[in-house]
């Protein structure tokens, strides 16, 4: 859909405007002094949104379903936590390092692992997540299953909630912007081509090996950043949580549930499932929530392989969806 | 040192047989029906629990419950294939990947369902022969290990004979080798696939009971069992019955050796490392041509 004459001042597309508006409103939320509970709930929503979005770069766009993204999350968490614990360096300063460590690790494991396709890739990433957990339990400086206890921020509890809220929101906005931008670049088209038919993409001049590795590293980088903030927020680094298979699975489920072919799908998935999770865990034992999550995973893969967004696209006003749909990388390869 | 090694190799071999029978169904399901059933070990843990409860509640040995568990788990498999997997297969782009996500969901449901029903505490199976030991020269063999070995040998031989000697078995192999050709020769593809899948799930019951004789278990154990299963299946080659048997024994031996030379806590890491290297170097299996 290229217009005949190049426009000098292109208006942002409706989906971008909605996104920017939403981001502004969310940034202003703490001004209304909501309760700490609301802030911490929104923090978790943003965190899962950012995680699902980061995962989607490689899991959704490239179609390489990683079942071990907790490895990068935990690695980021340990990077900032260890630096704070041993050297007293603030995670807010060392945060980029968390992303870099995760990205380097992503390069190290991604280079060999990304040669595997389909379920083999998913299997090896699943094992990788389990291996990282074992490693964290056994290394001499990670303090085993006790984990690390970190100092609180030197402000009152409510202010620290607000600070972490804003930081996680910023991360979510960055991830979402990256995710959206990818669909409009050659990278997005290349990844979609890899997803649809990797061999054919290769013959068309897509450097699949390089592109996959870039996507994997970018995804690991962003996941590491989120992990780097999380351990400071919790002020306790628990290896059984940051490296949990359930984190990896939750991320996959959120992205699949929302729809992994679009940039907003994982975000929608994260919001809807976080609300369901919160409603269930306050009413019933945590197992019930996980049973519902497992059942949802079954339902999604059976009936909605393209996620919730594939239904919404049929029912939302056309002017919002048209541009968004156009930017969905899938259509560009069709 | 030498004695210690010989002892761990012996028990490693017997443990390996249990791993083999735990894995053979997973391998069959993946090879023949292209379903990557990551809930396989959740079924095994379910069988372990059912055996445990029959012993704890009514004093019936888990081995005597197996004749009931086998048809029950066969039906589970058939139901799972007809209700869940066929619907997924109709929409899936990559059946292995789609069923992996599907069965992951099922595994989560089963694990947490068992936690709700039976608490997450680890269980130890205490049978009449649990503390019995035999000595062969200087080596000591525990009775539960021998029972697990017997269970594995009988089950895997039976499966092998089924695949080689019976018409249905030959049909299953035909579907594995050449689905199109098999269909053209009048084999009912969907029926054969469903039966093969049912059998695969049925063997998980034997695997679960055999493992429960050797290890403590709880609902979350299925993920660590799954790592063993991946190792065995990747080493033995997807879909191969004898490959699984041989690979199970090899993995058992490796576990035995590493228990001597590597501190206990690092054992899992050795296995993870081995699996990752194996997957990267030869994803089609070491024992496959």
Coordinates of C-alpha atoms in Angstrom, one line a residue:
Chain A
X1 CA 0.0 0.0 0.0
X2 CA 2.4 2.7 -1.1
X3 CA 0.9 6.1 -1.7
X4 CA 1.6 7.7 -5.1
X5 CA 3.5 10.8 -3.9
X6 CA 5.9 10.6 -0.9
X7 CA 4.4 12.5 2.1
X8 CA 6.6 14.9 4.0
X9 CA 4.7 14.8 7.2
X10 CA 3.3 11.3 7.7
X11 CA 0.8 11.1 10.6
X12 CA 1.5 8.4 13.1
X13 CA -0.7 5.4 12.3
X14 CA -3.8 4.9 14.6
X15 CA -2.3 2.0 16.4
X16 CA 0.8 4.0 17.3
X17 CA -1.3 6.9 18.5
X18 CA -3.4 4.6 20.7
X19 CA -0.1 3.1 22.1
X20 CA 1.4 6.5 22.8
X21 CA -1.8 7.7 24.5
X22 CA -2.0 4.6 26.6
X23 CA 1.7 4.9 27.6
X24 CA 1.1 8.5 28.7
X25 CA -2.0 7.6 30.8
X26 CA -0.1 4.8 32.5
X27 CA 2.9 7.0 33.3
X28 CA 0.5 9.4 35.0
X29 CA -1.2 6.7 37.0
X30 CA 0.9 7.2 40.2
X31 CA -0.2 10.8 40.4
X32 CA -3.6 9.5 41.4
X33 CA -1.9 7.7 44.3
X34 CA -3.4 4.3 43.9
X35 CA -2.8 1.7 46.6
X36 CA 0.5 -0.1 46.8
X37 CA -1.4 -3.3 45.8
X38 CA -2.6 -1.8 42.5
X39 CA 1.0 -0.6 41.8
X40 CA 2.5 -3.9 42.4
X41 CA -0.1 -5.7 40.4
X42 CA 0.5 -3.3 37.5
X43 CA 4.2 -3.9 37.9
X44 CA 3.7 -7.6 37.4
X45 CA 1.5 -7.0 34.4
X46 CA 4.2 -4.8 32.8
X47 CA 6.9 -7.3 33.6
X48 CA 5.0 -10.2 32.0
X49 CA 4.1 -7.9 29.1
X50 CA 7.8 -7.0 28.6
X51 CA 8.8 -10.7 28.9
X52 CA 6.2 -12.0 26.5
X53 CA 7.1 -9.2 24.1
X54 CA 10.8 -10.0 24.3
X55 CA 10.1 -13.7 23.8
X56 CA 8.0 -12.9 20.8
X57 CA 10.9 -11.5 18.8
X58 CA 12.3 -15.0 18.4
X59 CA 9.3 -17.2 19.4
X60 CA 6.7 -15.3 17.5
X61 CA 8.3 -13.5 14.6
X62 CA 11.0 -16.2 13.8
X63 CA 8.8 -19.1 14.9
X64 CA 11.5 -20.6 17.2
X65 CA 9.6 -21.4 20.4
X66 CA 12.0 -21.0 23.3
X67 CA 10.9 -22.9 26.4
X68 CA 13.8 -21.7 28.5
X69 CA 13.6 -17.9 28.5
X70 CA 13.7 -18.0 32.3
X71 CA 17.4 -18.6 31.8
X72 CA 17.9 -15.1 30.5
X73 CA 15.5 -13.6 33.0
X74 CA 17.4 -15.3 35.8
X75 CA 20.8 -14.4 34.3
X76 CA 19.8 -10.7 34.2
X77 CA 18.5 -11.0 37.8
X78 CA 21.7 -12.6 39.1
X79 CA 23.9 -10.0 37.2
X80 CA 22.5 -7.0 39.0
X81 CA 21.9 -8.8 42.3
X82 CA 25.5 -10.1 42.5
X83 CA 26.9 -6.7 41.6
X84 CA 24.8 -5.1 44.3
X85 CA 25.5 -7.9 46.8
X86 CA 29.3 -8.0 46.5
X87 CA 30.2 -4.5 45.3
X88 CA 27.2 -2.4 46.4
X89 CA 26.6 -1.1 42.8
X90 CA 23.1 0.0 42.3
X91 CA 21.1 -2.1 39.8
X92 CA 19.8 1.1 38.2
X93 CA 23.4 1.7 37.0
X94 CA 24.3 -1.9 36.2
X95 CA 21.0 -2.7 34.5
X96 CA 22.5 -2.4 30.9
X97 CA 25.1 -5.0 32.0
X98 CA 22.3 -7.4 32.9
X99 CA 21.0 -7.2 29.3
X100 CA 24.6 -7.5 27.9
X101 CA 25.3 -10.6 29.9
X102 CA 22.1 -12.2 28.9
X103 CA 22.7 -11.2 25.2
X104 CA 26.2 -12.7 25.3
X105 CA 24.9 -15.8 26.8
X106 CA 22.2 -15.8 24.2
X107 CA 24.9 -15.6 21.5
X108 CA 26.9 -18.4 23.1
X109 CA 24.0 -20.8 23.3
X110 CA 22.0 -19.4 20.3
X111 CA 24.8 -20.0 17.8
X112 CA 24.7 -23.8 18.2
X113 CA 21.0 -24.2 19.3
X114 CA 19.5 -22.1 16.5
X115 CA 20.6 -24.7 14.0
X116 CA 18.0 -27.0 15.5
X117 CA 14.5 -26.7 14.2
X118 CA 11.0 -27.0 15.6
X119 CA 10.6 -29.2 18.7
X120 CA 14.4 -29.9 18.9
X121 CA 15.0 -26.2 19.5
X122 CA 12.2 -26.1 22.1
X123 CA 13.6 -29.1 23.9
X124 CA 17.2 -27.8 24.1
X125 CA 16.0 -24.5 25.4
X126 CA 13.8 -26.2 28.0
X127 CA 16.9 -28.2 29.2
X128 CA 18.9 -25.0 29.2
X129 CA 16.5 -23.4 31.6
X130 CA 16.7 -26.4 33.9
X131 CA 20.5 -26.4 33.7
X132 CA 20.8 -22.8 34.6
X133 CA 18.7 -23.4 37.7
X134 CA 21.0 -26.3 38.7
X135 CA 24.0 -24.1 38.1
X136 CA 22.6 -21.3 40.3
X137 CA 22.0 -23.8 43.1
X138 CA 25.5 -25.2 42.9
X139 CA 27.9 -22.4 42.1
X140 CA 30.0 -21.2 45.1
X141 CA 29.0 -17.5 44.9
X142 CA 25.3 -17.7 44.3
X143 CA 24.4 -18.8 47.8
X144 CA 22.4 -21.9 46.7
X145 CA 18.7 -22.2 47.2
X146 CA 18.7 -19.4 49.8
X147 CA 19.4 -16.9 47.1
X148 CA 20.5 -13.4 47.8
X149 CA 18.9 -10.9 50.1
X150 CA 19.3 -7.3 48.8
X151 CA 19.0 -4.0 50.5
X152 CA 15.8 -2.0 50.0
X153 CA 15.8 1.4 48.2
X154 CA 16.5 4.2 50.7
X155 CA 13.0 5.7 50.3
X156 CA 9.7 4.9 51.9
X157 CA 7.9 1.8 50.6
X158 CA 5.2 3.6 48.6
X159 CA 7.8 5.7 46.7
X160 CA 9.8 2.7 45.9
X161 CA 6.7 1.1 44.5
X162 CA 6.2 4.1 42.3
X163 CA 9.8 4.1 41.2
X164 CA 9.7 0.4 40.2
X165 CA 6.4 1.0 38.5
X166 CA 7.8 3.7 36.3
X167 CA 10.9 1.7 35.5
X168 CA 9.0 -1.4 34.5
X169 CA 6.6 0.7 32.5
X170 CA 9.5 2.3 30.6
X171 CA 10.9 -1.2 29.9
X172 CA 7.6 -2.4 28.6
X173 CA 7.3 0.7 26.3
X174 CA 10.8 0.0 25.0
X175 CA 10.1 -3.6 24.3
X176 CA 6.8 -2.8 22.7
X177 CA 8.4 -0.1 20.5
X178 CA 11.1 -2.5 19.5
X179 CA 8.6 -5.2 18.7
X180 CA 6.5 -2.9 16.6
X181 CA 9.5 -1.4 14.8
X182 CA 10.8 -4.8 13.8
X183 CA 7.7 -5.6 11.9
X184 CA 8.4 -2.5 9.7
X185 CA 12.0 -3.3 8.9
X186 CA 13.7 -5.8 6.7
X187 CA 14.5 -7.8 9.8
X188 CA 10.8 -8.4 10.5
X189 CA 10.2 -9.5 6.9
X190 CA 13.3 -11.8 7.1
X191 CA 12.2 -13.3 10.4
X192 CA 8.7 -13.9 9.0
X193 CA 10.2 -15.6 5.9
X194 CA 12.3 -17.8 8.2
X195 CA 9.1 -18.7 10.1
X196 CA 7.1 -19.6 7.0
X197 CA 9.8 -21.6 5.2
X198 CA 13.4 -21.3 6.3
X199 CA 15.0 -23.1 3.3
X200 CA 13.1 -21.0 0.9
X201 CA 14.1 -17.9 2.8
X202 CA 17.7 -18.9 2.4
X203 CA 17.4 -19.2 -1.3
X204 CA 15.9 -15.7 -1.5
X205 CA 18.9 -14.3 0.1
X206 CA 17.9 -14.1 3.7
X207 CA 20.9 -14.8 5.9
X208 CA 18.9 -17.0 8.3
X209 CA 21.7 -17.9 10.6
X210 CA 22.7 -14.3 11.3
X211 CA 19.1 -13.0 11.5
X212 CA 18.0 -15.7 13.9
X213 CA 21.1 -15.0 16.1
X214 CA 20.4 -11.3 16.1
X215 CA 16.8 -11.8 17.0
X216 CA 17.8 -14.3 19.8
X217 CA 20.3 -11.9 21.2
X218 CA 17.9 -9.0 21.1
X219 CA 15.3 -11.1 22.8
X220 CA 17.8 -12.3 25.5
X221 CA 19.0 -8.7 26.0
X222 CA 15.5 -7.3 26.7
X223 CA 14.6 -10.4 28.9
X224 CA 17.8 -9.8 30.9
X225 CA 16.9 -6.2 31.5
X226 CA 13.6 -7.2 32.9
X227 CA 15.2 -9.8 35.2
X228 CA 17.8 -7.2 36.3
X229 CA 15.0 -4.9 37.6
X230 CA 13.0 -7.8 39.1
X231 CA 15.5 -9.0 41.7
X232 CA 15.9 -5.4 43.0
X233 CA 12.2 -4.9 43.2
X234 CA 11.7 -8.1 45.2
X235 CA 14.8 -7.4 47.3
X236 CA 15.3 -11.2 47.4
X237 CA 16.7 -13.2 44.6
X238 CA 15.1 -16.7 44.7
X239 CA 16.7 -19.0 42.2
X240 CA 13.6 -21.3 42.3
X241 CA 11.6 -18.4 41.0
X242 CA 13.9 -16.6 38.5
X243 CA 14.9 -19.8 36.8
X244 CA 11.5 -21.5 37.1
X245 CA 10.2 -23.5 34.2
X246 CA 6.8 -22.0 35.1
X247 CA 8.1 -18.5 34.2
X248 CA 9.3 -19.8 30.8
X249 CA 5.9 -21.5 30.2
X250 CA 3.9 -18.4 31.4
X251 CA 5.8 -16.3 28.9
X252 CA 5.1 -18.7 26.1
X253 CA 1.4 -19.0 27.0
X254 CA 0.9 -15.3 27.2
X255 CA 2.4 -14.7 23.8
X256 CA 0.5 -17.6 22.2
X257 CA -2.7 -16.6 23.9
X258 CA -2.6 -13.0 22.7
X259 CA -1.3 -14.0 19.3
X260 CA 2.4 -14.3 18.5
X261 CA 2.2 -12.9 14.9
X262 CA 1.5 -9.3 15.9
X263 CA 3.4 -6.9 18.1
X264 CA 0.4 -6.2 20.4
X265 CA -0.6 -9.8 20.8
X266 CA 1.8 -10.8 23.6
X267 CA 0.9 -7.6 25.4
X268 CA -2.8 -8.4 25.3
X269 CA -2.0 -12.0 26.4
X270 CA 0.0 -10.8 29.3
X271 CA -2.7 -8.4 30.5
X272 CA -5.6 -10.9 30.2
X273 CA -3.7 -13.8 31.8
X274 CA -2.3 -11.6 34.6
X275 CA -5.8 -10.6 35.5
X276 CA -7.0 -14.2 35.4
X277 CA -4.0 -15.2 37.4
X278 CA -4.6 -12.5 40.1
X279 CA -8.3 -13.3 40.3
X280 CA -7.6 -17.0 40.7
X281 CA -4.7 -16.9 43.2
X282 CA -6.6 -14.6 45.6
X283 CA -9.5 -17.1 45.5
X284 CA -7.9 -20.5 45.4
X285 CA -4.6 -22.3 45.9
X286 CA -1.9 -21.5 43.4
X287 CA -2.3 -24.9 41.8
X288 CA -5.7 -24.0 40.6
X289 CA -4.4 -21.0 38.6
X290 CA -1.7 -23.3 37.1
X291 CA -4.3 -25.8 36.1
X292 CA -6.3 -23.1 34.4
X293 CA -3.2 -21.9 32.6
X294 CA -2.4 -25.4 31.4
X295 CA -5.9 -25.9 30.2
X296 CA -5.7 -22.5 28.4
X297 CA -2.5 -23.6 26.7
X298 CA -4.3 -26.7 25.5
X299 CA -7.3 -24.7 24.3
X300 CA -5.3 -22.1 22.5
X301 CA -3.1 -24.6 20.6
X302 CA -6.2 -26.6 19.6
X303 CA -8.6 -23.9 18.7
X304 CA -6.8 -20.6 18.3
X305 CA -3.3 -21.2 17.0
X306 CA -3.0 -17.6 16.0
X307 CA -4.2 -16.3 19.4
X308 CA -6.9 -14.1 20.8
X309 CA -6.0 -11.3 18.4
X310 CA -7.2 -13.3 15.4
X311 CA -10.7 -13.0 16.8
X312 CA -10.4 -9.4 17.8
X313 CA -9.2 -8.5 14.4
X314 CA -12.5 -9.5 13.0
X315 CA -14.5 -7.4 15.5
X316 CA -12.6 -4.2 16.2
X317 CA -13.1 -1.2 14.0
X318 CA -11.4 -1.6 10.7
X319 CA -9.4 1.7 10.8
X320 CA -7.5 0.6 13.9
X321 CA -6.8 -2.9 12.7
X322 CA -6.0 -2.2 9.1
X323 CA -2.6 -0.5 9.7
X324 CA -1.8 -2.9 12.5
X325 CA -2.6 -5.9 10.4
X326 CA -0.6 -4.5 7.6
X327 CA 2.4 -4.2 9.9
X328 CA 2.0 -7.8 11.0
X329 CA 4.9 -9.4 9.4
X330 CA 2.9 -12.3 8.2
X331 CA 1.0 -10.3 5.6
X332 CA 4.2 -8.9 4.1
X333 CA 5.3 -12.4 3.1
X334 CA 2.0 -13.6 1.8
Chain B
X1 CA 37.8 -47.6 44.1
X2 CA 37.5 -50.4 41.6
X3 CA 35.0 -52.1 43.7
X4 CA 33.0 -48.9 44.1
X5 CA 33.0 -48.4 40.4
X6 CA 31.8 -52.0 39.7
X7 CA 29.1 -51.5 42.2
X8 CA 27.8 -48.3 40.7
X9 CA 28.0 -49.8 37.2
X10 CA 25.8 -52.7 38.3
X11 CA 23.2 -50.5 39.9
X12 CA 23.6 -48.0 37.0
X13 CA 22.8 -50.8 34.5
X14 CA 19.6 -51.7 36.5
X15 CA 18.5 -48.1 36.8
X16 CA 19.2 -47.8 33.1
X17 CA 16.7 -50.5 32.3
X18 CA 14.0 -48.5 34.2
X19 CA 14.9 -45.4 32.2
X20 CA 14.6 -47.5 29.0
X21 CA 11.1 -48.6 29.7
X22 CA 10.2 -45.1 30.8
X23 CA 11.4 -43.8 27.5
X24 CA 10.4 -46.4 25.0
X25 CA 6.8 -45.1 24.8
X26 CA 7.8 -41.5 24.4
X27 CA 10.1 -42.6 21.6
X28 CA 7.4 -44.6 19.9
X29 CA 4.9 -41.8 20.1
X30 CA 7.3 -39.3 18.7
X31 CA 8.6 -41.6 15.9
X32 CA 5.3 -43.2 14.8
X33 CA 2.6 -40.6 15.5
X34 CA 4.9 -37.5 15.4
X35 CA 3.5 -36.4 18.8
X36 CA 6.0 -35.1 21.2
X37 CA 4.3 -36.0 24.4
X38 CA 6.0 -34.0 27.1
X39 CA 3.3 -35.1 29.5
X40 CA 4.6 -38.7 29.1
X41 CA 6.3 -38.6 32.5
X42 CA 3.3 -36.9 34.1
X43 CA 1.4 -40.1 33.1
X44 CA 4.3 -42.1 34.6
X45 CA 4.1 -40.2 37.8
X46 CA 0.4 -40.7 37.9
X47 CA 1.0 -44.5 37.6
X48 CA 3.6 -44.3 40.3
X49 CA 1.0 -42.6 42.6
X50 CA -1.7 -45.1 41.8
X51 CA 0.7 -48.0 42.6
X52 CA 1.7 -46.2 45.8
X53 CA -1.8 -45.7 47.0
X54 CA -2.9 -49.2 46.2
X55 CA 0.0 -50.4 48.5
X56 CA -0.7 -47.8 51.2
X57 CA -4.5 -48.1 51.2
X58 CA -5.1 -51.8 50.4
X59 CA -1.7 -53.4 50.7
X60 CA -1.7 -54.5 47.1
X61 CA 1.7 -54.5 45.5
X62 CA 2.1 -52.0 42.6
X63 CA 3.2 -54.9 40.4
X64 CA -0.2 -56.5 40.9
X65 CA -2.0 -53.3 40.0
X66 CA -0.2 -53.1 36.6
X67 CA -2.6 -55.4 34.8
X68 CA -5.3 -52.8 35.7
X69 CA -3.1 -49.8 34.9
X70 CA -2.1 -51.0 31.5
X71 CA -5.5 -51.0 29.9
X72 CA -6.5 -47.9 31.8
X73 CA -3.5 -46.0 30.5
X74 CA -4.1 -47.4 27.0
X75 CA -7.5 -45.9 27.1
X76 CA -6.0 -42.6 28.4
X77 CA -3.8 -42.6 25.3
X78 CA -6.6 -43.4 22.9
X79 CA -8.8 -40.7 24.4
X80 CA -6.0 -38.1 24.3
X81 CA -5.2 -38.9 20.7
X82 CA -8.8 -38.8 19.5
X83 CA -9.9 -35.8 21.6
X84 CA -6.9 -33.5 21.7
X85 CA -4.3 -34.5 19.2
X86 CA -6.4 -35.0 16.1
X87 CA -8.0 -31.5 16.5
X88 CA -4.5 -30.0 16.9
X89 CA -3.1 -31.9 13.9
X90 CA -5.8 -30.4 11.7
X91 CA -4.6 -26.8 12.4
X92 CA -1.0 -27.3 13.1
X93 CA 1.8 -26.1 10.9
X94 CA 4.4 -28.3 12.7
X95 CA 2.8 -31.2 14.5
X96 CA 5.8 -31.9 16.8
X97 CA 5.9 -28.3 18.0
X98 CA 2.1 -27.9 18.4
X99 CA 1.8 -31.2 20.3
X100 CA 4.7 -30.2 22.5
X101 CA 2.9 -27.0 23.5
X102 CA -0.4 -29.0 23.9
X103 CA 1.1 -31.8 26.0
X104 CA 3.1 -29.2 28.0
X105 CA -0.3 -27.7 29.0
X106 CA -1.6 -31.2 29.8
X107 CA 1.5 -31.9 31.9
X108 CA 1.0 -28.7 33.9
X109 CA -2.7 -29.6 34.5
X110 CA -1.7 -33.2 35.6
X111 CA 1.1 -32.0 37.8
X112 CA -0.9 -29.4 39.7
X113 CA -4.0 -31.7 39.8
X114 CA -1.9 -34.3 41.5
X115 CA -0.5 -31.7 43.9
X116 CA -4.0 -30.6 44.8
X117 CA -5.1 -34.2 45.3
X118 CA -2.1 -35.7 47.0
X119 CA 0.0 -32.8 48.3
X120 CA 3.5 -32.0 46.9
X121 CA 5.4 -34.2 49.5
X122 CA 7.9 -36.7 48.1
X123 CA 6.7 -40.3 48.4
X124 CA 8.7 -43.4 49.0
X125 CA 7.4 -46.8 47.9
X126 CA 7.9 -49.3 50.7
X127 CA 7.2 -52.7 49.3
X128 CA 7.6 -56.1 51.0
X129 CA 10.9 -56.5 49.1
X130 CA 12.2 -53.0 49.5
X131 CA 15.0 -53.8 51.9
X132 CA 15.9 -57.2 50.4
X133 CA 19.3 -57.5 48.8
X134 CA 21.2 -60.2 46.9
X135 CA 24.9 -60.6 46.7
X136 CA 26.7 -61.7 43.6
X137 CA 30.3 -62.2 44.6
X138 CA 31.3 -58.9 46.2
X139 CA 28.5 -57.0 44.5
X140 CA 25.3 -56.2 46.2
X141 CA 22.0 -56.0 44.2
X142 CA 18.9 -54.5 45.7
X143 CA 15.6 -56.4 45.1
X144 CA 13.7 -53.4 43.8
X145 CA 16.4 -52.8 41.2
X146 CA 16.0 -56.4 40.1
X147 CA 12.2 -56.1 39.9
X148 CA 12.5 -52.9 37.9
X149 CA 15.0 -54.7 35.5
X150 CA 12.5 -57.6 35.1
X151 CA 9.6 -55.2 34.4
X152 CA 11.7 -53.4 31.8
X153 CA 12.9 -56.6 30.1
X154 CA 9.4 -58.1 29.9
X155 CA 7.8 -54.9 28.6
X156 CA 10.4 -54.0 26.0
X157 CA 10.6 -57.6 24.8
X158 CA 6.9 -57.7 24.5
X159 CA 6.8 -54.4 22.6
X160 CA 9.6 -55.7 20.3
X161 CA 7.8 -58.9 19.6
X162 CA 4.6 -57.0 19.0
X163 CA 6.3 -54.8 16.4
X164 CA 8.1 -57.7 14.7
X165 CA 5.6 -60.5 14.8
X166 CA 2.1 -59.3 14.8
X167 CA 0.1 -57.9 12.0
X168 CA -0.8 -54.8 13.9
X169 CA 2.9 -54.3 14.9
X170 CA 3.9 -54.6 11.3
X171 CA 1.3 -52.0 10.3
X172 CA 2.6 -49.7 13.0
X173 CA 6.1 -50.1 11.6
X174 CA 4.9 -49.5 8.1
X175 CA 3.2 -46.3 9.1
X176 CA 6.4 -45.2 10.7
X177 CA 8.5 -45.9 7.7
X178 CA 6.2 -44.9 4.9
X179 CA 2.8 -43.4 5.9
X180 CA 1.7 -42.9 2.3
X181 CA 2.7 -46.4 1.2
X182 CA 1.1 -47.9 4.3
X183 CA -2.2 -46.1 3.5
X184 CA -2.1 -47.3 -0.1
X185 CA -1.7 -50.9 1.0
X186 CA -4.9 -50.6 2.9
X187 CA -3.7 -49.8 6.4
X188 CA -6.2 -47.6 8.3
X189 CA -3.7 -44.8 9.2
X190 CA -5.7 -43.1 11.9
X191 CA -6.7 -46.3 13.6
X192 CA -3.1 -47.6 13.6
X193 CA -1.8 -44.3 14.8
X194 CA -4.3 -44.1 17.7
X195 CA -3.5 -47.7 18.8
X196 CA 0.2 -47.0 18.6
X197 CA -0.3 -43.9 20.7
X198 CA -2.4 -45.8 23.2
X199 CA 0.3 -48.4 23.6
X200 CA 2.9 -45.6 24.0
X201 CA 1.0 -44.1 26.9
X202 CA 0.3 -47.6 28.4
X203 CA 4.1 -48.2 28.6
X204 CA 4.4 -45.0 30.7
X205 CA 2.5 -46.9 33.4
X206 CA 5.2 -49.6 33.5
X207 CA 7.9 -46.9 33.4
X208 CA 6.3 -45.0 36.3
X209 CA 6.0 -48.1 38.5
X210 CA 9.6 -49.1 37.7
X211 CA 10.9 -45.7 38.5
X212 CA 8.9 -45.5 41.7
X213 CA 10.7 -48.7 42.8
X214 CA 14.0 -46.8 42.5
X215 CA 13.4 -43.2 43.3
X216 CA 11.2 -41.0 45.6
X217 CA 8.7 -39.1 43.6
X218 CA 6.3 -36.2 43.8
X219 CA 4.1 -34.5 41.2
X220 CA 6.9 -32.2 40.0
X221 CA 9.3 -35.1 39.5
X222 CA 8.0 -35.6 36.0
X223 CA 10.1 -32.8 34.6
X224 CA 13.4 -34.4 35.9
X225 CA 12.3 -37.8 34.6
X226 CA 11.6 -36.1 31.3
X227 CA 15.2 -35.0 31.1
X228 CA 16.3 -38.7 31.3
X229 CA 13.7 -39.6 28.7
X230 CA 15.0 -36.9 26.3
X231 CA 18.5 -38.2 26.8
X232 CA 17.6 -41.8 26.1
X233 CA 15.4 -41.0 23.1
X234 CA 17.9 -38.6 21.5
X235 CA 20.7 -41.1 22.1
X236 CA 18.7 -44.1 20.9
X237 CA 17.1 -42.4 17.9
X238 CA 13.5 -41.4 17.8
X239 CA 11.1 -44.3 17.2
X240 CA 13.5 -47.1 17.8
X241 CA 12.5 -49.7 20.4
X242 CA 15.9 -51.4 20.6
X243 CA 17.6 -48.0 20.4
X244 CA 15.7 -46.9 23.5
X245 CA 16.6 -50.1 25.3
X246 CA 20.3 -49.8 24.5
X247 CA 20.4 -46.0 25.1
X248 CA 18.7 -46.5 28.5
X249 CA 21.4 -48.9 29.6
X250 CA 24.1 -46.5 28.4
X251 CA 22.6 -43.6 30.2
X252 CA 22.2 -45.7 33.3
X253 CA 25.9 -46.6 33.1
X254 CA 26.8 -42.9 32.7
X255 CA 24.7 -42.1 35.8
X256 CA 26.5 -44.9 37.6
X257 CA 30.0 -43.7 36.7
X258 CA 29.3 -40.0 37.3
X259 CA 27.9 -40.8 40.8
X260 CA 31.4 -42.1 41.6
X261 CA 33.4 -39.2 40.1
X262 CA 31.1 -36.2 40.3
X263 CA 29.6 -34.8 43.5
X264 CA 25.9 -35.6 43.7
X265 CA 24.7 -32.1 43.3
X266 CA 26.5 -31.8 39.9
X267 CA 25.1 -35.0 38.5
X268 CA 22.1 -33.3 36.9
X269 CA 24.4 -30.8 35.3
X270 CA 26.5 -33.6 33.8
X271 CA 23.3 -35.0 32.2
X272 CA 22.1 -31.6 31.0
X273 CA 25.5 -30.9 29.4
X274 CA 25.5 -34.3 27.8
X275 CA 22.0 -33.8 26.4
X276 CA 22.8 -30.4 25.0
X277 CA 25.9 -31.6 23.4
X278 CA 24.1 -34.7 22.0
X279 CA 21.3 -32.5 20.6
X280 CA 23.7 -30.2 18.9
X281 CA 25.9 -32.8 17.4
X282 CA 23.5 -35.6 16.4
X283 CA 19.8 -34.7 16.9
X284 CA 18.9 -37.7 14.8
X285 CA 20.3 -40.0 17.4
X286 CA 23.7 -41.6 18.0
X287 CA 22.5 -45.2 17.5
X288 CA 20.7 -44.4 14.2
X289 CA 22.5 -44.9 10.9

